[in-house]
Phi, psi and omega in degrees: 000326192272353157302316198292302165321276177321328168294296185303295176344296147350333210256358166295331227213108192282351179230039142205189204127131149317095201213117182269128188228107139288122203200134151352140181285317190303328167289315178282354153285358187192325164255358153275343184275352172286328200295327208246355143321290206295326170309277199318316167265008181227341178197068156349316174248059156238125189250127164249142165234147191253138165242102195257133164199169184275184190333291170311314174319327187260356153296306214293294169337291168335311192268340200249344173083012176279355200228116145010270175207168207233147160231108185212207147275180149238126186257340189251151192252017206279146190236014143292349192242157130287121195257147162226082177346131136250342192211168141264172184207128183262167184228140217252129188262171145230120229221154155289166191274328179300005191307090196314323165337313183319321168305330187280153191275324188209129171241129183250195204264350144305309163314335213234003153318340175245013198248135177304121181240147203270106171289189156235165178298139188308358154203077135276140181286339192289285171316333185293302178321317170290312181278319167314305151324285176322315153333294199300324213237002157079034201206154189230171191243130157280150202267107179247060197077138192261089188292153114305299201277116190283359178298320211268340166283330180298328193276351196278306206310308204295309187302335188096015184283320196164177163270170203210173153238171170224150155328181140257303189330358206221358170261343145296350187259003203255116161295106176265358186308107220083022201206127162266148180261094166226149181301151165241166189228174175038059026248181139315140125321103169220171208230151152260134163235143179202173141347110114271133210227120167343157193245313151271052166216112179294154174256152168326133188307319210285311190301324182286315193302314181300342194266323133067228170276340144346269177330278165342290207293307189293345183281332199231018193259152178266110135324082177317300194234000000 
């Protein structure tokens, strides 16, 4: 009650104010946490809070008004949200280092058809994404275990159970230590990500400012590798 009461106070003034961002973890590790950087040195009385969970999750926050605005992919067909693109994000194989695979000049998703791979849960964008590609390319993976968390696929890789993908956007933020990084082709895997937001709801001066300062950020954020 006393947010709320503070949120009307609030609503004078576009550089203060509350704003709740639902987002992926691969996103709130690394393109929200620049987001809430920049707020934070240009407009001090705006408070962000992150809500991280996975696709679905940052719809259904979205739809409950518990989250602002939601930063993922889109994944819901709900003809309450909006999706708005702001960045692409490639998706990444990781490998053990001792891996002989390491040696080849281009590694596709052929090559890697027979080898046990650390899936994710079925509602993950990393897996959606993944499967597509595969789709795309008429080919399927043995299944060497099923992860949530990308810590717990790293540690899988590291153990020799199999290979993986990663965000590339989530990997500055990640202990890769033992573990190679490499692209796979044909095709890529990559991702979109943006805003999801109501569609009959306006957001909040604080919320425009964090979406923004979004924008901005995705605009000028770099892709490694």
């Amino acid at each position: 009650l006393d947010e709320t009461f503070q949120d009307i106070k609030d609503l004078t003034s576009k550089h203060h104010g509350r704003v709740v961002i639902a987002a992926l973890p691969s996103a709130a590790s690394s393109v929200i946490a620049a987001v809430i950087s920049r707020i934070r040195a240009n407009y001090p009385g705006v408070r962000v809070t992150i809500m991280e969970g996975l696709a679905g999750a940052i719809s259904d926050a979205v739809l409950r008004r518990d989250a602002d605005f939601g930063f993922g992919a889109d994944f819901s067909s709900n003809s309450e949200l909006e999706f708005m693109p702001m960045i692409t994000d490639k998706l990444v194989g990781i490998f053990p280092q001792a891996d002989p695979i390491l040696a080849s000049e281009k590694i596709t998703w052929q090559m890697l058809s027979s080898r046990p791979f650390i899936t994710f849960s079925g509602a993950s964008s990393i897996q959606y994404y993944v499967d597509r590609a595969l789709n795309e390319a008429g080919l399927g993976l043995q299944r060497g275990g099923e992860v949530t968390q990308m810590t717990t696929a790293i540690s899988l890789v590291k153990a020799g159970v199999g290979f993986t993908t990663l965000p590339e956007l989530a990997l500055n933020s990640l202990n890769l230590e033992g573990v190679a990084i490499r692209p796979i082709v044909k095709p890529t895997a990559t991702r979109t990500l943006g805003t999801l937001s109501l569609v009959r709801r306006s957001p909040s001066p604080a919320a425009q400012v964090a979406r923004t300062v979004l924008a901005e950020t995705c605009a000028q954020f770099e892709i490694t590798s």
